[in-house]
mmCIF file of C-alpha atoms and ligand atoms in Angstrom:
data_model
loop_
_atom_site.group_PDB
_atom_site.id
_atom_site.type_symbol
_atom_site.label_atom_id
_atom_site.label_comp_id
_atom_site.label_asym_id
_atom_site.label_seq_id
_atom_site.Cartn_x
_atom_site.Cartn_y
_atom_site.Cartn_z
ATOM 1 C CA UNK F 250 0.000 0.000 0.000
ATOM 2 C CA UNK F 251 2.697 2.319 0.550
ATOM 3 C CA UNK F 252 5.179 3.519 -2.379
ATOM 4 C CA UNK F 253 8.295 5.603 -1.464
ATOM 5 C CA UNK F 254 6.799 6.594 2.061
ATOM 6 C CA UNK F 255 3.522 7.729 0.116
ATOM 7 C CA UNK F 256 0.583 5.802 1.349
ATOM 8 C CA UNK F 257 -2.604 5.128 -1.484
ATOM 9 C CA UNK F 258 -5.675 6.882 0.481
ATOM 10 C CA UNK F 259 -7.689 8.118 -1.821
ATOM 11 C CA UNK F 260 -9.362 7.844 -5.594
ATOM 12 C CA UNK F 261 -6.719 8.631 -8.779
ATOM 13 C CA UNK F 262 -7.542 10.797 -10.690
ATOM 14 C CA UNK F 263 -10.487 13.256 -9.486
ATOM 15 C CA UNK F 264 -12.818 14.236 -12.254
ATOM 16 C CA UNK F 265 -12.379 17.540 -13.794
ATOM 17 C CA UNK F 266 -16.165 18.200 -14.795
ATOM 18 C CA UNK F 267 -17.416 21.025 -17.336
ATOM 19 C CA UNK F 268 -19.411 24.154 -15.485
ATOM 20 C CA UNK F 269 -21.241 25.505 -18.237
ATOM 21 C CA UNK F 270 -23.846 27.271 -16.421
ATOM 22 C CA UNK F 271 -21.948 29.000 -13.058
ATOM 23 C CA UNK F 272 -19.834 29.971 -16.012
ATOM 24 C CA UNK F 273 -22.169 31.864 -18.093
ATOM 25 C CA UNK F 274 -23.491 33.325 -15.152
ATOM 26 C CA UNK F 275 -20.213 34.582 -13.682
ATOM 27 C CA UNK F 276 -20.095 36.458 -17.384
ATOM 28 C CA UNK F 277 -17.296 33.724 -18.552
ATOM 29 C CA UNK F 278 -17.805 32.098 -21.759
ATOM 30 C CA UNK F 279 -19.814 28.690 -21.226
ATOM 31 C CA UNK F 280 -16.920 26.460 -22.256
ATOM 32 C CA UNK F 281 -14.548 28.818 -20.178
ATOM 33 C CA UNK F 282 -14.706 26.852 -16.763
ATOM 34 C CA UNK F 283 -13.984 23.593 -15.322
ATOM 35 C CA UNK F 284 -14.326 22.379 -11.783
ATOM 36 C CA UNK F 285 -11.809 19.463 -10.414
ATOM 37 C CA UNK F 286 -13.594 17.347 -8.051
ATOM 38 C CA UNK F 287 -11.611 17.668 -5.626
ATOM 39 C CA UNK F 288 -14.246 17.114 -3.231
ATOM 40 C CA UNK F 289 -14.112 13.746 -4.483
ATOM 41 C CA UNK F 290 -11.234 12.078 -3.037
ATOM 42 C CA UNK F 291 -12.860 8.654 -1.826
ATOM 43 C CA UNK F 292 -11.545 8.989 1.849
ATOM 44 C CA UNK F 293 -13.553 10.072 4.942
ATOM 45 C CA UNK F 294 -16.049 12.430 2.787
ATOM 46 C CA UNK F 295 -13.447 13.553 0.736
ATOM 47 C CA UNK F 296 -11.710 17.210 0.041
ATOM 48 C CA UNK F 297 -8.241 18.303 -0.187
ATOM 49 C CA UNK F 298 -6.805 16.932 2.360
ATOM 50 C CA UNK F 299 -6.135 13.816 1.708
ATOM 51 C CA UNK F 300 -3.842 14.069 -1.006
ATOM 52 C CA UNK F 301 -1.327 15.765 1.617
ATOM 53 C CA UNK F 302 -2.038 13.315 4.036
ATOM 54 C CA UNK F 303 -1.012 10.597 1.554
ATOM 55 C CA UNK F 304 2.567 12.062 2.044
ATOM 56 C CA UNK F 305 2.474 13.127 5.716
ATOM 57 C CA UNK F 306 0.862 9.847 6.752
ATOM 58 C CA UNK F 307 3.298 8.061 4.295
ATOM 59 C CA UNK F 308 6.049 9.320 6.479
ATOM 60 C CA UNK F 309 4.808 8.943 9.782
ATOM 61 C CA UNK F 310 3.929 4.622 8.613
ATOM 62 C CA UNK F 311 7.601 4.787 7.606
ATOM 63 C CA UNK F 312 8.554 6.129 10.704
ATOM 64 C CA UNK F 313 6.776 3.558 12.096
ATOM 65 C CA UNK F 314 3.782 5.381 13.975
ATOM 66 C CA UNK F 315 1.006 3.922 15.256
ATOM 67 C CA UNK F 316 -0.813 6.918 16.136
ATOM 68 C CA UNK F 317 -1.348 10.274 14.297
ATOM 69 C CA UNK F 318 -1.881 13.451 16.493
ATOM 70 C CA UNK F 319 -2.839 16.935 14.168
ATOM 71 C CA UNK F 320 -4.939 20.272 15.656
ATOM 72 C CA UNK F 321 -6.862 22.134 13.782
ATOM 73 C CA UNK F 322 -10.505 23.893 14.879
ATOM 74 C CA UNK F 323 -13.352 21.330 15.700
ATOM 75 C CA UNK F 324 -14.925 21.776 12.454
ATOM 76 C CA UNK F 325 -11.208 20.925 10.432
ATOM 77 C CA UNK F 326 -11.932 18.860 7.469
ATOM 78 C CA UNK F 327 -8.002 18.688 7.632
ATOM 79 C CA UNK F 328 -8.534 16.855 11.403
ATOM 80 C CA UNK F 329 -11.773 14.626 10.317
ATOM 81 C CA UNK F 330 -9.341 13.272 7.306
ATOM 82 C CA UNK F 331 -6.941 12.729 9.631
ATOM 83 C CA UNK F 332 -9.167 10.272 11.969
ATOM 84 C CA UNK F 333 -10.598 8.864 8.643
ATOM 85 C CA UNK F 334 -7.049 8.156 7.253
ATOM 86 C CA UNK F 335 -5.923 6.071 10.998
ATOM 87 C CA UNK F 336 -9.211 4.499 10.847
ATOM 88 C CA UNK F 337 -8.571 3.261 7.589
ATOM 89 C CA UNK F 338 -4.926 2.002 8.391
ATOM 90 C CA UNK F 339 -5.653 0.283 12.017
ATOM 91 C CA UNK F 340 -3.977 3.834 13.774
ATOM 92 C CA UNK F 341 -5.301 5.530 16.375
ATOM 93 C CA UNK F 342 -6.077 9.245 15.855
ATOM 94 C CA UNK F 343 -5.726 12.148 18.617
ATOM 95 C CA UNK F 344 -7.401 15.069 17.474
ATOM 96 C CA UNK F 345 -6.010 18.618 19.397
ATOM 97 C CA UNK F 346 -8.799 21.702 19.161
ATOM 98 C CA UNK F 347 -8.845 24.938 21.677
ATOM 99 C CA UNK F 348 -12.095 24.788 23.600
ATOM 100 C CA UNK F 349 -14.041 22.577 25.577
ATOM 101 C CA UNK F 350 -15.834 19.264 25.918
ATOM 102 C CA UNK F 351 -19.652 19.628 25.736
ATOM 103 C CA UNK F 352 -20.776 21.543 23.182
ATOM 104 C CA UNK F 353 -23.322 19.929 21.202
ATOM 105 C CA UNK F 354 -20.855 18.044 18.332
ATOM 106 C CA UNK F 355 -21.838 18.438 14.471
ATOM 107 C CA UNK F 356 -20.390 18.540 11.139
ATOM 108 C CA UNK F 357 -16.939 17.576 11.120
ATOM 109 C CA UNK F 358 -17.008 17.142 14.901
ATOM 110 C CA UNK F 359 -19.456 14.460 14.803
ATOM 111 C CA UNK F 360 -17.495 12.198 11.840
ATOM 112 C CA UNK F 361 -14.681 12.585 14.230
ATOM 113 C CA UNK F 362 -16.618 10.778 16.903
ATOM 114 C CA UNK F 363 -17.523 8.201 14.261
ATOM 115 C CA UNK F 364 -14.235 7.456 12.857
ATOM 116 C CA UNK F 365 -12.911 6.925 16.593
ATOM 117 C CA UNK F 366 -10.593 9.724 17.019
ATOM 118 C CA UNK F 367 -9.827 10.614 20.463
ATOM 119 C CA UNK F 368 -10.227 14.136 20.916
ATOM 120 C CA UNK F 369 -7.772 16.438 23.227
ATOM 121 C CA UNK F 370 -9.289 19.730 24.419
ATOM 122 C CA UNK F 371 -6.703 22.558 24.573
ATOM 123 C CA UNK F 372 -8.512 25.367 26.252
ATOM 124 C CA UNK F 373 -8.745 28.745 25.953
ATOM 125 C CA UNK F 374 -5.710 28.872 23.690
ATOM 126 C CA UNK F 375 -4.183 31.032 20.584
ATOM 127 C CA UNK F 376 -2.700 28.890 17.624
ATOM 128 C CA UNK F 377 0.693 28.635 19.625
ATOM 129 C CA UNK F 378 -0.833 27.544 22.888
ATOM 130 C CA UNK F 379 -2.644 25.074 20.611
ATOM 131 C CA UNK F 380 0.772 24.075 19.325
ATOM 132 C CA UNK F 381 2.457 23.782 22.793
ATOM 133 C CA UNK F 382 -0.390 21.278 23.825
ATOM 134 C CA UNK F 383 0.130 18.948 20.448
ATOM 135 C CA UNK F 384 3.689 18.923 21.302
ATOM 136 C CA UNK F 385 3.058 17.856 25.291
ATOM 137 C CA UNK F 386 0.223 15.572 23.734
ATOM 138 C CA UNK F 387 2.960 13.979 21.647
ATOM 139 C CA UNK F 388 5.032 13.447 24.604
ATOM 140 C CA UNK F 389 2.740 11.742 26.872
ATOM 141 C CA UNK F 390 1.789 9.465 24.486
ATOM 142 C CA UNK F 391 5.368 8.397 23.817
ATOM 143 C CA UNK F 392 5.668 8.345 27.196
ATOM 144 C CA UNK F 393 2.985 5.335 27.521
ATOM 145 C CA UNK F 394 5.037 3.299 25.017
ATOM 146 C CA UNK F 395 3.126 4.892 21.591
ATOM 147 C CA UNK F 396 4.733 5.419 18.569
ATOM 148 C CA UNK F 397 2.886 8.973 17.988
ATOM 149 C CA UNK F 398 3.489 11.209 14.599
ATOM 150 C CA UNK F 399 2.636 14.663 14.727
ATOM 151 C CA UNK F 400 0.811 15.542 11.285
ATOM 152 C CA UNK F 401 1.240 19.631 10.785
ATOM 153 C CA UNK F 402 -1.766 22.060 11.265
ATOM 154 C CA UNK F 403 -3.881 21.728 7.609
ATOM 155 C CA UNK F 404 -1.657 18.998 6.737
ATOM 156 C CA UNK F 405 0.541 22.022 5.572
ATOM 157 C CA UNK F 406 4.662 21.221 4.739
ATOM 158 C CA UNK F 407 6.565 21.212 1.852
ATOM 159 C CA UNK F 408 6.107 17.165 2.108
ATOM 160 C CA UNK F 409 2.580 17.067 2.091
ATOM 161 C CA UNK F 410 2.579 19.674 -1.065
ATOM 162 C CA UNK F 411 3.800 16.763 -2.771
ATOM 163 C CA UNK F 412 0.384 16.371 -3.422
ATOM 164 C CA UNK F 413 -1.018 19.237 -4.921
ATOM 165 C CA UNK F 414 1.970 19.527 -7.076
ATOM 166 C CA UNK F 415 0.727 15.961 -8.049
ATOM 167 C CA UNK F 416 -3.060 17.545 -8.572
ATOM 168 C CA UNK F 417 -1.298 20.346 -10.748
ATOM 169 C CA UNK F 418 0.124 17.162 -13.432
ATOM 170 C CA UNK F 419 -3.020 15.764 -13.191
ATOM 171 C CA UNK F 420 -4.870 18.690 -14.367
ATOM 172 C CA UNK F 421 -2.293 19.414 -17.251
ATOM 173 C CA UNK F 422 -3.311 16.354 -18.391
ATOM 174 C CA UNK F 423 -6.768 16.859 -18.447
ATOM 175 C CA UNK F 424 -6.688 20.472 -19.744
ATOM 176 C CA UNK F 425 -3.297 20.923 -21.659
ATOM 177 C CA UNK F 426 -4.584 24.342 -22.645
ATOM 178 C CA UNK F 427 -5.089 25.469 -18.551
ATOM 179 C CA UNK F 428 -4.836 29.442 -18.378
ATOM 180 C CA UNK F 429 -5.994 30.038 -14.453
ATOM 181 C CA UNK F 430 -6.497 27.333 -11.495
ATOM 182 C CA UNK F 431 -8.686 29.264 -9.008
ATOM 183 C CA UNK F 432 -8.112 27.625 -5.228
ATOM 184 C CA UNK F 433 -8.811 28.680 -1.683
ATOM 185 C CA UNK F 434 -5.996 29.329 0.428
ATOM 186 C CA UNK F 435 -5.865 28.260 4.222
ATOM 187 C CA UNK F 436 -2.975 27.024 5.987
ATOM 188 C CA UNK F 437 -1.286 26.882 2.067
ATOM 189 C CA UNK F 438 -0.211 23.647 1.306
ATOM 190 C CA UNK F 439 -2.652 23.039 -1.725
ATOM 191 C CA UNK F 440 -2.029 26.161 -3.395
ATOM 192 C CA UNK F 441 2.109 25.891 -2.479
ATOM 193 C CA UNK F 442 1.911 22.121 -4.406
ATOM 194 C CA UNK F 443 -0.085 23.674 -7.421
ATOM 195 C CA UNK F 444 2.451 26.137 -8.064
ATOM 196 C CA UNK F 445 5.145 24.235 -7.518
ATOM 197 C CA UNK F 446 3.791 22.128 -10.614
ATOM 198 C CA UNK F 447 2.311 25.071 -12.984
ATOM 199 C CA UNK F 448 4.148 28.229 -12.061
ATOM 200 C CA UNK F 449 2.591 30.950 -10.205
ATOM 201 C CA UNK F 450 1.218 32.515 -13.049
ATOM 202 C CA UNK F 451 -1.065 29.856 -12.948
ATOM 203 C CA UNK F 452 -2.623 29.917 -9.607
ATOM 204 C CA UNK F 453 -4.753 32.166 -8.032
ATOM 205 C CA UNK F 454 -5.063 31.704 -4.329
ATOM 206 C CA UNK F 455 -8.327 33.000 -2.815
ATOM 207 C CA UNK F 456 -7.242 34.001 0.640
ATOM 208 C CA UNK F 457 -9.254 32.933 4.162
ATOM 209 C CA UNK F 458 -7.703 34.296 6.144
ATOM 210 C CA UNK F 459 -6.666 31.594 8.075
ATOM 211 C CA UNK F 460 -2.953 32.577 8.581
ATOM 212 C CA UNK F 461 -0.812 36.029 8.738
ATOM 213 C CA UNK F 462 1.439 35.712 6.499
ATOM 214 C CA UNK F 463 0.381 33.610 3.432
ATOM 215 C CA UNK F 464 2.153 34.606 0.812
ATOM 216 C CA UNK F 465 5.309 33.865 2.647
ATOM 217 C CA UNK F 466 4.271 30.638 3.852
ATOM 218 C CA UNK F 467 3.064 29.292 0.380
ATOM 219 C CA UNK F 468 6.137 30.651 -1.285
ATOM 220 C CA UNK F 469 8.209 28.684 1.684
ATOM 221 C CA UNK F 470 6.473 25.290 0.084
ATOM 222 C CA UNK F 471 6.378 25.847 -2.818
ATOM 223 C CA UNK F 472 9.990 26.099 -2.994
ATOM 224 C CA UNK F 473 10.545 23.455 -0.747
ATOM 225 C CA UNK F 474 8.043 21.132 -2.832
ATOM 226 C CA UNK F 475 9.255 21.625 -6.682
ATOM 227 C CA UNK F 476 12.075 22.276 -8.191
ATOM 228 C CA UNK F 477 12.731 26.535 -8.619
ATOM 229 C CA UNK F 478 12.672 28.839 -5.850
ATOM 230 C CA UNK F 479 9.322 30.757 -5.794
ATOM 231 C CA UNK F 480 8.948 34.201 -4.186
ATOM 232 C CA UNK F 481 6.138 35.710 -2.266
ATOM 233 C CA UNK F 482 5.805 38.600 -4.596
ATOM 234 C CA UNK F 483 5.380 36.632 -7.728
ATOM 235 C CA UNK F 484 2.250 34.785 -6.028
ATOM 236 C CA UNK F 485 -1.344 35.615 -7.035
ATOM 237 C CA UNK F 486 -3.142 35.857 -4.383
ATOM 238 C CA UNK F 487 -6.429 38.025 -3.356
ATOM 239 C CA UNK F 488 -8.133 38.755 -0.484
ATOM 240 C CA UNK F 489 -11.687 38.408 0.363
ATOM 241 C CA UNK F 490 -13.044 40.764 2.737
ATOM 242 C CA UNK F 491 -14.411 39.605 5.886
ATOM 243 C CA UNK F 492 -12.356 36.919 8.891
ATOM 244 C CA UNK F 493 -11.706 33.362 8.441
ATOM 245 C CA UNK F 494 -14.448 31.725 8.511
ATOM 246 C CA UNK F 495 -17.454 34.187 8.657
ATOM 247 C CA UNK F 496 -20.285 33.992 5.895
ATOM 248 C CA UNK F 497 -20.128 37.429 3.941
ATOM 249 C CA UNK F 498 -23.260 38.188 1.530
ATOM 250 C CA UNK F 499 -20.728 37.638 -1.277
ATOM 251 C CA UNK F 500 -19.921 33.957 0.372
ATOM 252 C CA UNK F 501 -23.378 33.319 0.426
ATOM 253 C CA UNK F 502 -24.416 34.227 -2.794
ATOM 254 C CA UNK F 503 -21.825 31.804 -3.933
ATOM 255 C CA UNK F 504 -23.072 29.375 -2.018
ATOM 256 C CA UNK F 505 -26.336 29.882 -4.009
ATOM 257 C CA UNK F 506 -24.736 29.986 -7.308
ATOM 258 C CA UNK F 507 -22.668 27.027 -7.205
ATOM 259 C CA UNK F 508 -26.071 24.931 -6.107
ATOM 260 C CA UNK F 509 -28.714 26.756 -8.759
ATOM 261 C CA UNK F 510 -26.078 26.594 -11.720
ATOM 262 C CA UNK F 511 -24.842 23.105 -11.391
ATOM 263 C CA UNK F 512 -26.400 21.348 -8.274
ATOM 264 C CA UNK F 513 -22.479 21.765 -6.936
ATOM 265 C CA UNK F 514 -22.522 22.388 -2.806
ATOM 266 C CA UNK F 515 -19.933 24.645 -1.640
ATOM 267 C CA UNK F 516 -18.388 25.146 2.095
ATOM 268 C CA UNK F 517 -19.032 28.650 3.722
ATOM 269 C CA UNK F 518 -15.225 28.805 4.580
ATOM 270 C CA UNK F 519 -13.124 27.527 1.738
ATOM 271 C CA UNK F 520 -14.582 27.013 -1.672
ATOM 272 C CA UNK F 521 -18.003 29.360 -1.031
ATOM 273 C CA UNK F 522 -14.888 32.225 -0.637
ATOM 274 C CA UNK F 523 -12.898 30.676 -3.679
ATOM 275 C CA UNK F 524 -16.041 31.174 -5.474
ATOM 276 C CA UNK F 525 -16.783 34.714 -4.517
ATOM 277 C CA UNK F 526 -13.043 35.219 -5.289
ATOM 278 C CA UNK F 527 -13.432 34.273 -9.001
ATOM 279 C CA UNK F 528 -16.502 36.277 -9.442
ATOM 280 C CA UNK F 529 -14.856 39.163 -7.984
ATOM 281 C CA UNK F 530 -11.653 38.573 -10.118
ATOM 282 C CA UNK F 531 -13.642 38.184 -13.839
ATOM 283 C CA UNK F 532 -15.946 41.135 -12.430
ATOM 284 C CA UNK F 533 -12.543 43.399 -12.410
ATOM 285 C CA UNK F 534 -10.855 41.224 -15.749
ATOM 286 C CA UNK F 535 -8.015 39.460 -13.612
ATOM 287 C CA UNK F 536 -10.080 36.254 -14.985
ATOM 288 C CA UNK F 537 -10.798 36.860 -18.601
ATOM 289 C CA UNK F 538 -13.053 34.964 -20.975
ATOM 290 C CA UNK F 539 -11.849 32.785 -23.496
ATOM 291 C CA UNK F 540 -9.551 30.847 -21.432
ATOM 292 C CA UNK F 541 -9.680 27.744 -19.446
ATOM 293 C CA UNK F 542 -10.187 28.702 -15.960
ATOM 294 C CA UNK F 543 -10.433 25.910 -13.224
ATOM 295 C CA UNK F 544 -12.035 25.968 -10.003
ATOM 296 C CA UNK F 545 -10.387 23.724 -7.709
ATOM 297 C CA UNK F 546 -13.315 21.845 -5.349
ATOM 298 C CA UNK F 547 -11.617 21.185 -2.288
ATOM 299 C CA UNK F 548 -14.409 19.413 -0.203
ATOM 300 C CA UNK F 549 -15.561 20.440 3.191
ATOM 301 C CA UNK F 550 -19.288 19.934 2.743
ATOM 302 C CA UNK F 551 -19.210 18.264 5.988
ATOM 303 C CA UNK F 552 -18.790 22.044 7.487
ATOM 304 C CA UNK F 553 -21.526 23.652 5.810
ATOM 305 C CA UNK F 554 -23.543 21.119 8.654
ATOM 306 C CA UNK F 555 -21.481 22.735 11.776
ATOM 307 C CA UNK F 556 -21.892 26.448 10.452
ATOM 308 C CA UNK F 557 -25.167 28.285 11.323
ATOM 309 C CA UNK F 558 -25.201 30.996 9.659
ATOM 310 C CA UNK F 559 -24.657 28.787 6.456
ATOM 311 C CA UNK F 560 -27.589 26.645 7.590
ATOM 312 C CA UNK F 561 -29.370 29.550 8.109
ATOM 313 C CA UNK F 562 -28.911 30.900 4.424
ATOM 314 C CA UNK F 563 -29.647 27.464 3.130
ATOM 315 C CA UNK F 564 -33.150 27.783 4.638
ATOM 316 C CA UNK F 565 -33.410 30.884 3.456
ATOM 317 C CA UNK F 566 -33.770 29.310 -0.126
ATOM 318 C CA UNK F 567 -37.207 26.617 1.309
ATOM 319 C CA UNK F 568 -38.538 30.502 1.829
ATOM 320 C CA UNK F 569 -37.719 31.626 -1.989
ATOM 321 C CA UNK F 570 -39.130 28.267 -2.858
ATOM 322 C CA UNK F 571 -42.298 29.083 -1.088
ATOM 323 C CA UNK F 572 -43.269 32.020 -2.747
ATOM 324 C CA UNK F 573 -42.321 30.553 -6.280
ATOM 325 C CA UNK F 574 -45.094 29.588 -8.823
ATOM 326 C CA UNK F 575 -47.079 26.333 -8.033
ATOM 327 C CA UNK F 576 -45.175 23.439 -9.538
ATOM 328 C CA UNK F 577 -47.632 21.796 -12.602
ATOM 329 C CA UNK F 578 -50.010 19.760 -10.554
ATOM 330 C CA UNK F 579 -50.807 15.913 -11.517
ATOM 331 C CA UNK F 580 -53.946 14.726 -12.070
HETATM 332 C C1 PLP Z 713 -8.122 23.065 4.254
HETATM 333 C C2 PLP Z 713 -9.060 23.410 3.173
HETATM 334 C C3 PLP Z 713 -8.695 24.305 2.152
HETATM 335 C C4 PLP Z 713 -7.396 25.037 2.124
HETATM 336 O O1 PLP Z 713 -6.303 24.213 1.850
HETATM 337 P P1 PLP Z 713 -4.883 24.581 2.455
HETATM 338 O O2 PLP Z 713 -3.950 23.604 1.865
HETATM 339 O O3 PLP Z 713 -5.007 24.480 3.946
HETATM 340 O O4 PLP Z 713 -4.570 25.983 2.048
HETATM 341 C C5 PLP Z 713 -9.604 24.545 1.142
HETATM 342 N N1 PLP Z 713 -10.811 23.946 1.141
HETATM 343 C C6 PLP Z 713 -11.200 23.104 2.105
HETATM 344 C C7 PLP Z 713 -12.558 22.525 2.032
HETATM 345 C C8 PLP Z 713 -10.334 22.798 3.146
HETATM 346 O O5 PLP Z 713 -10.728 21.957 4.111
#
């Protein structure tokens, strides 16, 4: 199962699927836009992080772990992969998020529980307090005779980049003629491996917010993952207004799109903001028409059920529906 420390986890290759529709109605020309399925991985509910974790988990078997330990929030898609990915390979997974026990578990939360990750509450913490608990978390468990591996925040190094520069070959081969890959960018690692495989030129990252410094950090992997140096200033990257992980009006309406054009569901954090981030970019002609655009579908569906407000906008549409004409009655 595993080749060169990389371990198989998920389903080669994703589709990359015409959007004919969301494109026309993002003023692109209909054959203009393509959207790799991403969110169709085959582990755990799928997204984009398991083709990281097929390197970073590679590593750890090689180091010969049998548990993986990773933080992230309680709704990471990067932690619920995680506990998928041990349950799948007979390892147990400890799970690190700031907070506290009790809360009422959904979403991602909830697979975590059913993929039997053990789950280590941190506290009232900041992302290095997080950090310092992983690290003591680590250390107790080696010190009851485990063989823990510590898999980083988002799944995030140069190593686990490996596969999104992979993702970048794949889509060359699928779309030889590929102008623009449009991606969401978190804690970096996906958009670091695209680069590394198609230039920056390429990509454009759609920024969440999630870090302070992601240009520098993506630049770091990218470098580290392929074979030039890449510089922070040569990076495309935009920013979306609004924090990490709040649902703007322009998130939402993406959220709407995506579902009314082509029956796609997006996450309110990741790809609803990539999506907003294209429309924004052909809306001021850093996207043009006439050239193949991709929208990288990362996943995280799993989220949209541990976000209110994005459950709140989705009921928002039964309303609309309401008031619409009466559907053709049969006899
Ligand atoms: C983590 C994540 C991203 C961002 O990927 P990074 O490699 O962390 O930048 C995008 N979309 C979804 C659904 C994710 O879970």
């Amino acid at each position: 199962m595993s080749t060169n420390g990389r371990v198989q986890l998920g389903t080669w290759p994703t589709p990359l699927e015409p959007a004919p529709r969301l494109a026309a109605a993002l003023g692109l020309g209909s054959a203009d836009l393509w959207v790799k399925r991403d969110d169709l991985t085959g582990l755990g509910g799928g997204g984009n992080k398991v083709r990281k974790l097929e390197w970073t988990v590679g590593a750890a078997l090689t180091d010969g772990a049998d548990t993986l330990v990773t933080t992230g929030a309680p709704q990471s898609n990067h932690a619920r992969l995680t506990a998928a990915a041990a349950a799948r390979l007979g390892l147990t997974a400890v799970l690190v998020f700031p907070g506290a026990p009790g809360g009422s578990a959904s979403g991602n939360l909830a697979l975590d529980g059913l993929f039997g990750a053990r789950i280590v509450w941190a506290g009232d913490v900041d992302a290095d307090g997080l950090a310092e608990v992983a690290a003591r978390t680590v250390e107790r468990l080696a010190g009851d005779g485990r063989r823990p591996a510590l898999i980083p925040f988002g799944g995030s190094n140069a190593l686990g980049a490996q596969g999104y520069a992979e993702c970048g070959r794949e889509l060359l081969a699928q779309l030889p003629d590929l102008a623009t890959v449009v991606v969401a960018l978190g804690s970096g690692g996906t958009m670091a491996g695209l680069v590394a495989a198609l230039g920056p030129e390429r990509v454009l990252g759609v920024d969440t917010r999630a870090m302070a410094e992601p240009a520098a950090a993506v630049a770091a992997m990218a470098t580290g993952a392929g074979e030039r140096a890449v510089t922070p200033g040569e990076l495309l990257i935009r920013d979306q207004p609004g924090d990490y992980g709040v649902l703007t009006p322009p998130i939402a309406d993406a959220l709407t799109l995506a579902a009314r054009t082509e029956g796609l569901v997006l996450d309110p954090v990741y790809t609803g903001r990539a999506l907003a981030g294209l429309a924004a970019a052909v809306a001021d002609g850093t996207v043009l028409p006439g050239r193949a655009t991709v929208f990288l579908h990362t996943g995280g569906l799993p989220g949209l059920f541990g976000h209110p407000a994005a459950i709140r906008h989705a009921e928002d549409g039964l309303r609309d529906a309401a008031t619409a004409p009466e559907p053709d009655r049969h006899p």
